[in-house]
């Protein structure tokens, strides 16, 4: 039977529960255990798919087409194993299920209540992952902060489960904050004490405390926290601010978080965690030999979390290239035909982000034009690919009014148009083309060489597609549809072969990049950025030499 580790959070949000949970999972996995992680989100939306990125950061997509919390992205990037719909559950989904059951008459006349019906459904979802002997350990992260009204049913469900399963089959790791007061030059434990007390009032006691802190926790302080929060002293774990999230597993290893969990779960420690490749990756990440500057053109750039998977994929790819990737966020709304060249020409590469709606769209098209004309490496993802097609239609094919019907339903040249099966859809939630689809790559194309394969699978999230009526014209003018869905004929990849690097993908490769499996397109894109930089430096040197020669003469 699987064992459970519940991860709760106290004092404040944004302490990095997802990273701690993923780091712990990584260590247990590296000791040979089969681990998965599940996240419960206490909001009423059925999934984050309809949420604005400003509300909730990026929406992550799994192979089976679930639109999920971005923490699932961390789980996949750390564990290198795919997650699914079952790994992310919201309060909305729980209630939807219970209400549907009630309408179906499943409760046989009973009054349907938070306790036991909602808590039972939460418990069922937690246990579901444990069925089928797929995993030894399931880490369940409770979103939100203990003490929030909406977290209460989850805390109660965990309390019941802990009682039902027994001490050795379910433990609670509570993540908390130990603030440092500069004026007093002191670390303060009171907020942690309060948060643990609040949990105890609800009948749940943490077994392990992971303490986020800016300053090291000295021994007496650990003892004090242990004493007042009723945990063993070695179960007070220090989690110092890290230079990179990828350093956290090794920090947790040093603090013996994995060992303490295994001891409490009465599981053998197994082998020392095998973290060789992880350490190699970290070394390359921390000690890069070069640096490139990549412009990220989007409309949510002021929010770090909005393009999380893209930023992480660039970090993985940077490490492979032993190159620091500095991402320069450029708001597409601020780009105009007058200023674009000046703002973009110093970049080593340009990435145009996914997105929805027309805000900032002309800025994206402008950026793509510069990338194409100035031979700056370009990578367009989803909307970025679609706008690359619009740009090409406008400025190469001469269709001045070309557009996507998403932005301009009446455009005379709809190079991007709504997919046929989307037209009848009226419900917004979970109805896009979602999840994994197969794509066939053209023999001899650059993309096939990058993937080292002719058949790939990638994840999608969109309603619009390339309009195949324009296929031949594009191909003849030099934009090649080099990736096609074999069943539907949808264009999934376009590239300009007579350009140092110009690739647009209808799918989202960023969702599949992991530490141990950096995505080949991102790796190649960063490499192209490096080459572009070297080329520019070479050109500049030639100009200088030419000038000094002329002076000598
Ligand atoms: N808005 C576009 C579509 O729905 C692109 C979506 C995206 O970038 N994820 O097709």
XYZ file of N, CA and C in Angstrom, residues 8-10 12-13 17 39-42 142-146 148 151:
51
model
N 1.568 20.962 4.034
C 0.698 22.112 4.285
C 1.561 23.364 4.394
N 0.913 24.519 4.356
C 1.666 25.768 4.463
C 1.072 26.670 5.520
N 1.945 27.397 6.206
C 1.457 28.303 7.238
C 2.072 29.680 7.116
N 2.209 32.479 5.653
C 1.945 33.293 4.468
C 1.957 32.405 3.231
N 1.406 32.921 2.158
C 1.468 32.160 0.907
C 2.815 32.416 0.236
N 5.812 25.925 -1.361
C 5.400 24.544 -1.006
C 5.657 23.596 -2.164
N -1.708 17.909 -6.137
C -1.937 19.237 -5.564
C -3.426 19.507 -5.444
N -3.855 19.954 -4.278
C -5.240 20.397 -4.094
C -5.271 21.916 -4.060
N -6.144 22.487 -4.874
C -6.268 23.949 -4.881
C -7.633 24.345 -4.333
N -7.630 25.221 -3.332
C -8.896 25.487 -2.647
C -9.812 26.510 -3.335
N -1.355 20.633 -0.064
C -2.590 21.395 0.095
C -2.300 22.852 -0.237
N -2.976 23.349 -1.257
C -2.771 24.750 -1.625
C -3.324 25.669 -0.543
N -2.967 26.928 -0.611
C -3.477 27.890 0.366
C -2.711 27.802 1.675
N -3.184 28.538 2.662
C -2.490 28.630 3.939
C -3.423 28.111 5.024
N -2.858 27.340 5.949
C -3.672 26.835 7.049
C -4.288 28.020 7.786
N -6.989 29.581 6.419
C -7.945 30.113 5.442
C -9.245 29.333 5.582
N -9.523 26.347 3.278
C -8.623 25.206 3.487
C -9.183 24.204 4.490
